PDB file of C-alpha atoms in Angstrom:
ATOM      1  CA  GLU A   1       0.072   0.131  -0.004  1.00 44.00           C
ATOM      2  CA  GLU A   2       2.891   2.296   1.115  1.00 44.00           C
ATOM      3  CA  GLU A   3       4.649   1.921  -2.517  1.00 45.00           C
ATOM      4  CA  GLU A   4       1.357   2.634  -4.664  1.00 46.00           C
ATOM      5  CA  ASP A   5       0.666   5.683  -2.464  1.00 51.00           C
ATOM      6  CA  GLU A   6       4.296   6.750  -3.480  1.00 52.00           C
ATOM      7  CA  ASP A   7       3.435   5.920  -7.231  1.00 51.00           C
ATOM      8  CA  GLU A   8       0.468   8.012  -6.944  1.00 54.00           C
ATOM      9  CA  GLU A   9       1.868  10.729  -5.587  1.00 56.00           C
ATOM     10  CA  GLU A  10       4.566  10.417  -7.653  1.00 53.00           C
ATOM     11  CA  GLU A  11       2.202  10.747 -10.605  1.00 54.00           C
ATOM     12  CA  GLN A  12       0.563  13.644  -9.071  1.00 56.00           C
ATOM     13  CA  GLU A  13       4.256  15.520  -8.516  1.00 53.00           C
ATOM     14  CA  GLU A  14       4.972  14.927 -12.074  1.00 53.00           C
ATOM     15  CA  GLN A  15       1.551  16.786 -13.388  1.00 53.00           C
ATOM     16  CA  GLU A  16       2.250  19.286 -11.150  1.00 52.00           C
ATOM     17  CA  ALA A  17       5.621  19.905 -12.445  1.00 51.00           C
ATOM     18  CA  GLN A  18       4.318  21.600 -15.801  1.00 54.00           C
ATOM     19  CA  PRO A  19       4.029  25.013 -15.221  1.00 54.00           C
ATOM     20  CA  ASP A  20       1.139  27.020 -16.894  1.00 60.00           C
ATOM     21  CA  ALA A  21       2.538  30.525 -16.150  1.00 63.00           C
ATOM     22  CA  PRO A  22       5.883  31.654 -14.623  1.00 77.00           C
ATOM     23  CA  LEU A  23       6.867  30.212 -11.649  1.00 77.00           C
ATOM     24  CA  SER A  24       8.029  32.491  -8.289  1.00 81.00           C
ATOM     25  CA  LEU A  25      11.688  31.355  -6.288  1.00 78.00           C
ATOM     26  CA  ALA A  26       9.532  29.605  -3.896  1.00 80.00           C
ATOM     27  CA  ASP A  27       7.598  27.841  -6.263  1.00 80.00           C
ATOM     28  CA  LYS A  28      10.874  26.663  -8.167  1.00 77.00           C
ATOM     29  CA  LEU A  29      12.494  25.494  -4.914  1.00 80.00           C
ATOM     30  CA  ALA A  30       9.492  23.429  -3.749  1.00 82.00           C
ATOM     31  CA  ARG A  31       9.312  21.786  -7.447  1.00 83.00           C
ATOM     32  CA  THR A  32      13.285  20.977  -7.207  1.00 81.00           C
ATOM     33  CA  ALA A  33      12.666  19.239  -3.812  1.00 80.00           C
ATOM     34  CA  ALA A  34       9.357  17.118  -5.452  1.00 83.00           C
ATOM     35  CA  ALA A  35      11.754  16.093  -8.775  1.00 81.00           C
ATOM     36  CA  ARG A  36      14.772  15.343  -6.150  1.00 78.00           C
ATOM     37  CA  ARG A  37      12.264  13.086  -4.207  1.00 79.00           C
ATOM     38  CA  ARG A  38      10.931  11.282  -7.273  1.00 78.00           C
ATOM     39  CA  ARG A  39      14.341  10.664  -8.502  1.00 72.00           C
ATOM     40  CA  GLU A  40      15.335   9.033  -4.823  1.00 67.00           C
ATOM     41  CA  ARG A  41      12.486   6.775  -5.367  1.00 70.00           C
ATOM     42  CA  ARG A  42      13.168   5.734  -8.577  1.00 64.00           C
ATOM     43  CA  GLU A  43      16.924   4.778  -7.596  1.00 55.00           C
ATOM     44  CA  LYS A  44      15.478   3.160  -4.726  1.00 54.00           C
ATOM     45  CA  LYS A  45      13.060   1.244  -6.786  1.00 52.00           C
ATOM     46  CA  ALA A  46      15.959   0.067  -9.079  1.00 44.00           C
ATOM     47  CA  ARG A  47      18.265  -1.262  -6.210  1.00 45.00           C
ATOM     48  CA  GLY A  48      15.743  -3.622  -5.547  1.00 40.00           C
ATOM     49  CA  PRO A  49      13.804  -5.326  -2.270  1.00 42.00           C
ATOM     50  CA  ALA A  50      17.443  -6.063  -1.010  1.00 49.00           C
ATOM     51  CA  ILE A  51      17.659  -2.518   0.105  1.00 53.00           C
ATOM     52  CA  LYS A  52      15.032  -2.974   3.051  1.00 58.00           C
ATOM     53  CA  LEU A  53      17.236  -5.917   4.163  1.00 63.00           C
ATOM     54  CA  GLY A  54      19.716  -3.151   5.855  1.00 76.00           C
ATOM     55  CA  TRP A  55      23.669  -3.850   5.554  1.00 85.00           C
ATOM     56  CA  PHE A  56      25.840  -4.572   8.444  1.00 91.00           C
ATOM     57  CA  GLY A  57      29.510  -2.773   8.569  1.00 93.00           C
ATOM     58  CA  ASP A  58      30.214  -4.616  11.950  1.00 93.00           C
ATOM     59  CA  VAL A  59      33.172  -6.605  12.828  1.00 94.00           C
ATOM     60  CA  HIS A  60      33.432  -9.174  15.393  1.00 94.00           C
ATOM     61  CA  VAL A  61      36.640 -10.960  16.615  1.00 92.00           C
ATOM     62  CA  LEU A  62      36.782 -14.367  18.160  1.00 92.00           C
ATOM     63  CA  GLU A  63      39.224 -15.097  20.732  1.00 91.00           C
ATOM     64  CA  LEU A  64      40.773 -18.539  20.354  1.00 89.00           C
ATOM     65  CA  ASP A  65      42.848 -18.034  24.130  1.00 87.00           C
ATOM     66  CA  GLY A  66      41.384 -20.573  26.173  1.00 85.00           C
ATOM     67  CA  PRO A  67      37.593 -21.390  25.855  1.00 88.00           C
ATOM     68  CA  GLY A  68      36.776 -18.760  22.939  1.00 88.00           C
ATOM     69  CA  ARG A  69      34.832 -15.891  23.394  1.00 93.00           C
ATOM     70  CA  TRP A  70      33.553 -13.442  20.595  1.00 94.00           C
ATOM     71  CA  ARG A  71      33.706  -9.701  21.093  1.00 92.00           C
ATOM     72  CA  SER A  72      32.691  -6.634  18.858  1.00 94.00           C
ATOM     73  CA  LEU A  73      35.604  -4.655  17.437  1.00 93.00           C
ATOM     74  CA  ALA A  74      35.547  -0.835  18.188  1.00 92.00           C
ATOM     75  CA  GLN A  75      36.304   0.448  14.745  1.00 92.00           C
ATOM     76  CA  SER A  76      37.764   4.157  13.649  1.00 90.00           C
ATOM     77  CA  GLU A  77      35.163   6.823  12.312  1.00 90.00           C
ATOM     78  CA  LEU A  78      36.753   6.324   8.640  1.00 92.00           C
ATOM     79  CA  ARG A  79      35.339   2.658   7.687  1.00 94.00           C
ATOM     80  CA  PRO A  80      33.834   0.770   4.844  1.00 95.00           C
ATOM     81  CA  ALA A  81      30.501   0.954   3.915  1.00 93.00           C
ATOM     82  CA  GLY A  82      28.060  -1.828   5.367  1.00 93.00           C
ATOM     83  CA  ARG A  83      27.849  -4.473   2.768  1.00 94.00           C
ATOM     84  CA  ALA A  84      27.616  -7.980   1.912  1.00 94.00           C
ATOM     85  CA  ALA A  85      29.087 -10.606  -0.509  1.00 95.00           C
ATOM     86  CA  HIS A  86      32.642  -9.178  -0.137  1.00 96.00           C
ATOM     87  CA  GLY A  87      35.672 -11.027  -0.023  1.00 97.00           C
ATOM     88  CA  ALA A  88      38.138 -10.732   2.546  1.00 97.00           C
ATOM     89  CA  CYS A  89      41.248 -12.274   3.422  1.00 96.00           C
ATOM     90  CA  TRP A  90      44.342 -11.885   6.074  1.00 94.00           C
ATOM     91  CA  LEU A  91      47.175 -10.079   4.435  1.00 90.00           C
ATOM     92  CA  GLY A  92      50.460 -10.110   5.585  1.00 82.00           C
ATOM     93  CA  GLY A  93      53.552  -7.654   5.303  1.00 69.00           C
ATOM     94  CA  GLY A  94      52.268  -3.944   5.222  1.00 58.00           C
ATOM     95  CA  GLU A  95      53.586  -0.602   6.446  1.00 58.00           C
ATOM     96  CA  ASP A  96      54.927  -2.400   9.993  1.00 56.00           C
ATOM     97  CA  GLY A  97      55.240  -6.170   8.903  1.00 57.00           C
ATOM     98  CA  ALA A  98      52.135  -7.033  11.178  1.00 69.00           C
ATOM     99  CA  GLY A  99      49.544  -7.542   8.330  1.00 84.00           C
ATOM    100  CA  ALA A 100      45.827  -6.716   8.355  1.00 93.00           C
ATOM    101  CA  LEU A 101      42.565  -8.227   7.066  1.00 95.00           C
ATOM    102  CA  PHE A 102      41.974  -7.075   3.544  1.00 96.00           C
ATOM    103  CA  VAL A 103      38.477  -6.584   2.420  1.00 97.00           C
ATOM    104  CA  PHE A 104      37.526  -6.034  -1.492  1.00 97.00           C
ATOM    105  CA  GLY A 105      34.421  -5.075  -2.929  1.00 96.00           C
ATOM    106  CA  GLY A 106      30.903  -6.537  -1.906  1.00 95.00           C
ATOM    107  CA  ARG A 107      27.725  -5.407  -2.491  1.00 92.00           C
ATOM    108  CA  THR A 108      26.416  -1.748  -0.173  1.00 91.00           C
ATOM    109  CA  ALA A 109      23.084  -0.133  -0.541  1.00 87.00           C
ATOM    110  CA  THR A 110      24.119   1.906  -3.673  1.00 87.00           C
ATOM    111  CA  GLY A 111      25.272  -1.573  -5.671  1.00 88.00           C
ATOM    112  CA  ARG A 112      28.451  -3.312  -6.332  1.00 92.00           C
ATOM    113  CA  THR A 113      31.717  -2.058  -5.622  1.00 93.00           C
ATOM    114  CA  ASN A 114      35.626  -2.469  -6.164  1.00 95.00           C
ATOM    115  CA  ASP A 115      37.065  -0.189  -3.085  1.00 96.00           C
ATOM    116  CA  ALA A 116      39.594  -1.859  -0.748  1.00 97.00           C
ATOM    117  CA  TRP A 117      40.467  -1.646   2.632  1.00 96.00           C
ATOM    118  CA  LEU A 118      42.505  -2.981   5.186  1.00 95.00           C
ATOM    119  CA  LEU A 119      41.891  -3.035   9.239  1.00 95.00           C
ATOM    120  CA  ASP A 120      44.413  -3.254  11.509  1.00 93.00           C
ATOM    121  CA  VAL A 121      42.536  -5.566  13.737  1.00 90.00           C
ATOM    122  CA  VAL A 122      44.422  -4.722  17.312  1.00 87.00           C
ATOM    123  CA  ALA A 123      43.797  -0.653  16.921  1.00 89.00           C
ATOM    124  CA  GLY A 124      40.411  -1.405  14.765  1.00 91.00           C
ATOM    125  CA  ARG A 125      41.544   1.309  12.533  1.00 93.00           C
ATOM    126  CA  TRP A 126      40.758   1.184   9.147  1.00 96.00           C
ATOM    127  CA  ARG A 127      42.310   2.776   6.040  1.00 94.00           C
ATOM    128  CA  GLU A 128      41.744   2.472   2.258  1.00 95.00           C
ATOM    129  CA  PRO A 129      45.295   2.659   0.460  1.00 94.00           C
ATOM    130  CA  VAL A 130      46.177   4.280  -2.531  1.00 94.00           C
ATOM    131  CA  LEU A 131      46.716   1.122  -4.919  1.00 96.00           C
ATOM    132  CA  ALA A 132      48.680   1.270  -8.337  1.00 96.00           C
ATOM    133  CA  GLY A 133      47.719  -0.749 -11.542  1.00 96.00           C
ATOM    134  CA  ARG A 134      44.292  -1.701 -12.510  1.00 94.00           C
ATOM    135  CA  ARG A 135      42.139  -2.186 -10.043  1.00 95.00           C
ATOM    136  CA  PRO A 136      39.615  -5.079 -10.693  1.00 96.00           C
ATOM    137  CA  CYS A 137      35.951  -4.201 -11.829  1.00 95.00           C
ATOM    138  CA  ALA A 138      33.276  -3.838  -9.354  1.00 95.00           C
ATOM    139  CA  ARG A 139      31.901  -7.174  -7.961  1.00 95.00           C
ATOM    140  CA  SER A 140      30.360  -8.937  -5.328  1.00 95.00           C
ATOM    141  CA  PHE A 141      30.223 -13.023  -4.710  1.00 96.00           C
ATOM    142  CA  HIS A 142      33.954 -13.221  -5.518  1.00 97.00           C
ATOM    143  CA  GLY A 143      36.572 -15.300  -3.893  1.00 97.00           C
ATOM    144  CA  VAL A 144      39.501 -13.460  -2.029  1.00 97.00           C
ATOM    145  CA  ALA A 145      42.769 -15.764  -0.825  1.00 97.00           C
ATOM    146  CA  PRO A 146      46.089 -15.201   0.578  1.00 95.00           C
ATOM    147  CA  LEU A 147      49.045 -15.968  -1.710  1.00 94.00           C
ATOM    148  CA  ALA A 148      52.907 -15.515  -1.637  1.00 91.00           C
ATOM    149  CA  SER A 149      55.077 -15.127  -4.702  1.00 88.00           C
ATOM    150  CA  PRO A 150      58.038 -17.124  -5.638  1.00 86.00           C
ATOM    151  CA  GLY A 151      60.213 -14.625  -3.663  1.00 87.00           C
ATOM    152  CA  GLY A 152      57.804 -14.891  -0.720  1.00 88.00           C
ATOM    153  CA  ARG A 153      55.995 -11.115  -0.850  1.00 90.00           C
ATOM    154  CA  PRO A 154      52.445 -11.606   0.406  1.00 93.00           C
ATOM    155  CA  LEU A 155      49.630 -11.502  -2.121  1.00 95.00           C
ATOM    156  CA  ALA A 156      46.003 -11.462  -2.088  1.00 96.00           C
ATOM    157  CA  ALA A 157      44.198 -13.141  -4.978  1.00 96.00           C
ATOM    158  CA  VAL A 158      40.565 -12.191  -6.157  1.00 97.00           C
ATOM    159  CA  PHE A 159      38.772 -14.482  -8.148  1.00 97.00           C
ATOM    160  CA  GLY A 160      35.518 -14.280 -10.145  1.00 96.00           C
ATOM    161  CA  GLY A 161      32.310 -12.830  -8.629  1.00 96.00           C
ATOM    162  CA  LEU A 162      29.370 -11.348 -10.448  1.00 94.00           C
ATOM    163  CA  ASP A 163      30.106  -7.747 -11.909  1.00 92.00           C
ATOM    164  CA  SER A 164      27.320  -4.853 -11.717  1.00 89.00           C
ATOM    165  CA  ALA A 165      24.964  -6.315 -14.434  1.00 88.00           C
ATOM    166  CA  SER A 166      25.331  -9.664 -12.812  1.00 90.00           C
ATOM    167  CA  THR A 167      27.225 -11.249 -15.153  1.00 92.00           C
ATOM    168  CA  ALA A 168      29.647 -14.142 -13.985  1.00 94.00           C
ATOM    169  CA  LEU A 169      33.353 -13.049 -13.990  1.00 95.00           C
ATOM    170  CA  GLY A 170      36.469 -15.460 -14.808  1.00 94.00           C
ATOM    171  CA  ASP A 171      39.340 -13.029 -14.149  1.00 95.00           C
ATOM    172  CA  LEU A 172      42.028 -13.447 -11.598  1.00 96.00           C
ATOM    173  CA  HIS A 173      43.675 -10.320  -9.658  1.00 97.00           C
ATOM    174  CA  LEU A 174      46.642 -10.049  -7.597  1.00 96.00           C
ATOM    175  CA  LEU A 175      47.405  -7.546  -4.721  1.00 96.00           C
ATOM    176  CA  ASP A 176      50.893  -7.334  -3.807  1.00 94.00           C
ATOM    177  CA  ALA A 177      50.963  -6.283  -0.314  1.00 91.00           C
ATOM    178  CA  SER A 178      54.275  -5.038  -0.616  1.00 89.00           C
ATOM    179  CA  SER A 179      53.913  -2.388  -3.659  1.00 91.00           C
ATOM    180  CA  LEU A 180      50.264  -2.104  -3.311  1.00 93.00           C
ATOM    181  CA  ALA A 181      49.922  -2.523  -7.005  1.00 96.00           C
ATOM    182  CA  TRP A 182      47.414  -4.669  -8.587  1.00 97.00           C
ATOM    183  CA  ALA A 183      48.285  -7.041 -11.452  1.00 96.00           C
ATOM    184  CA  GLU A 184      45.783  -9.271 -13.622  1.00 95.00           C
ATOM    185  CA  VAL A 185      47.046 -12.830 -14.305  1.00 91.00           C
ATOM    186  CA  PRO A 186      46.070 -13.066 -18.146  1.00 86.00           C
ATOM    187  CA  ALA A 187      43.556 -16.016 -18.778  1.00 74.00           C
ATOM    188  CA  HIS A 188      45.822 -17.595 -21.525  1.00 68.00           C
ATOM    189  CA  LEU A 189      48.846 -18.776 -19.706  1.00 63.00           C
ATOM    190  CA  PRO A 190      50.574 -21.690 -20.648  1.00 63.00           C
ATOM    191  CA  SER A 191      48.211 -24.472 -18.576  1.00 66.00           C
ATOM    192  CA  PRO A 192      47.837 -28.260 -18.881  1.00 70.00           C
ATOM    193  CA  ARG A 193      44.457 -27.307 -18.643  1.00 74.00           C
ATOM    194  CA  ALA A 194      41.902 -24.482 -19.375  1.00 78.00           C
ATOM    195  CA  PRO A 195      41.184 -22.127 -17.006  1.00 83.00           C
ATOM    196  CA  PRO A 196      38.204 -22.150 -14.800  1.00 87.00           C
ATOM    197  CA  LEU A 197      34.650 -20.853 -16.065  1.00 90.00           C
ATOM    198  CA  ALA A 198      33.334 -17.915 -15.147  1.00 94.00           C
ATOM    199  CA  ARG A 199      31.581 -18.007 -11.802  1.00 95.00           C
ATOM    200  CA  SER A 200      30.443 -16.841  -8.472  1.00 95.00           C
ATOM    201  CA  SER A 201      29.862 -17.987  -4.819  1.00 95.00           C
ATOM    202  CA  ALA A 202      32.869 -20.460  -5.512  1.00 96.00           C
ATOM    203  CA  GLY A 203      35.255 -21.745  -2.516  1.00 96.00           C
ATOM    204  CA  VAL A 204      38.350 -20.249  -3.216  1.00 96.00           C
ATOM    205  CA  ALA A 205      41.627 -20.903  -0.868  1.00 95.00           C
ATOM    206  CA  ALA A 206      45.211 -21.254  -0.812  1.00 93.00           C
ATOM    207  CA  THR A 207      47.385 -24.157  -0.699  1.00 91.00           C
ATOM    208  CA  SER A 208      50.266 -25.524   1.281  1.00 86.00           C
ATOM    209  CA  ALA A 209      51.736 -25.958  -2.083  1.00 85.00           C
ATOM    210  CA  GLY A 210      50.714 -22.286  -2.753  1.00 85.00           C
ATOM    211  CA  THR A 211      48.666 -22.794  -5.788  1.00 89.00           C
ATOM    212  CA  LEU A 212      45.200 -21.101  -5.832  1.00 92.00           C
ATOM    213  CA  LEU A 213      42.512 -24.301  -5.127  1.00 93.00           C
ATOM    214  CA  VAL A 214      39.049 -23.102  -6.878  1.00 94.00           C
ATOM    215  CA  PHE A 215      36.004 -25.187  -6.163  1.00 94.00           C
ATOM    216  CA  GLY A 216      32.165 -25.315  -7.119  1.00 95.00           C
ATOM    217  CA  GLY A 217      30.255 -21.930  -7.330  1.00 95.00           C
ATOM    218  CA  SER A 218      27.256 -20.953  -9.615  1.00 93.00           C
ATOM    219  CA  SER A 219      27.927 -19.777 -13.243  1.00 88.00           C
ATOM    220  CA  GLY A 220      23.986 -18.118 -13.324  1.00 73.00           C
ATOM    221  CA  PRO A 221      23.021 -15.068 -12.087  1.00 65.00           C
ATOM    222  CA  ILE A 222      22.240 -13.795  -8.444  1.00 65.00           C
ATOM    223  CA  ASP A 223      20.199 -11.002  -7.834  1.00 58.00           C
TER     224      ASP A 223
END
């Protein structure tokens, strides 16, 4: 009923938006505000019902010393927007060598994103680093896992997911924690097997041999 009332209100506002005579400044301001409300309602409808579910941006830590205990982590004022279907892994190295929690992409209230964040889990301090190289496109339902270069530099691998048009992706990107630079791994590299098909929601993990394991997933769209 609420949506029907909004539709009727929007239709009435659009009909009233056609002036028959010159408008005063107050009328112009009122019409501008009405147009903004109509635009905001259209954008809300375009994002779909998921927006009504809410988006979480909290962080919880499980302390494994002793019997185990969950605690909510107090975060810095600068932090990522609440999101779902993002990728995260522990990324070693960094400025002080202590490492940080790496978070990439996901879906926020305004759509899929390709932002990257690092969290100091001791201090609860987030930072959005300036990254070199070509950043992966916005995506959600992708896989993220920690790897290491042949020289031992810590890397974060980002594979697959869904792009902003809900199309399955099959690309692979590596973030070097030392240089903070992105590099895309070409799909045509020599290999005894073809690269995995484009997919989302796959299980992605690093093996003890230093390779990336991809298992399962979905090749179809997910709203």
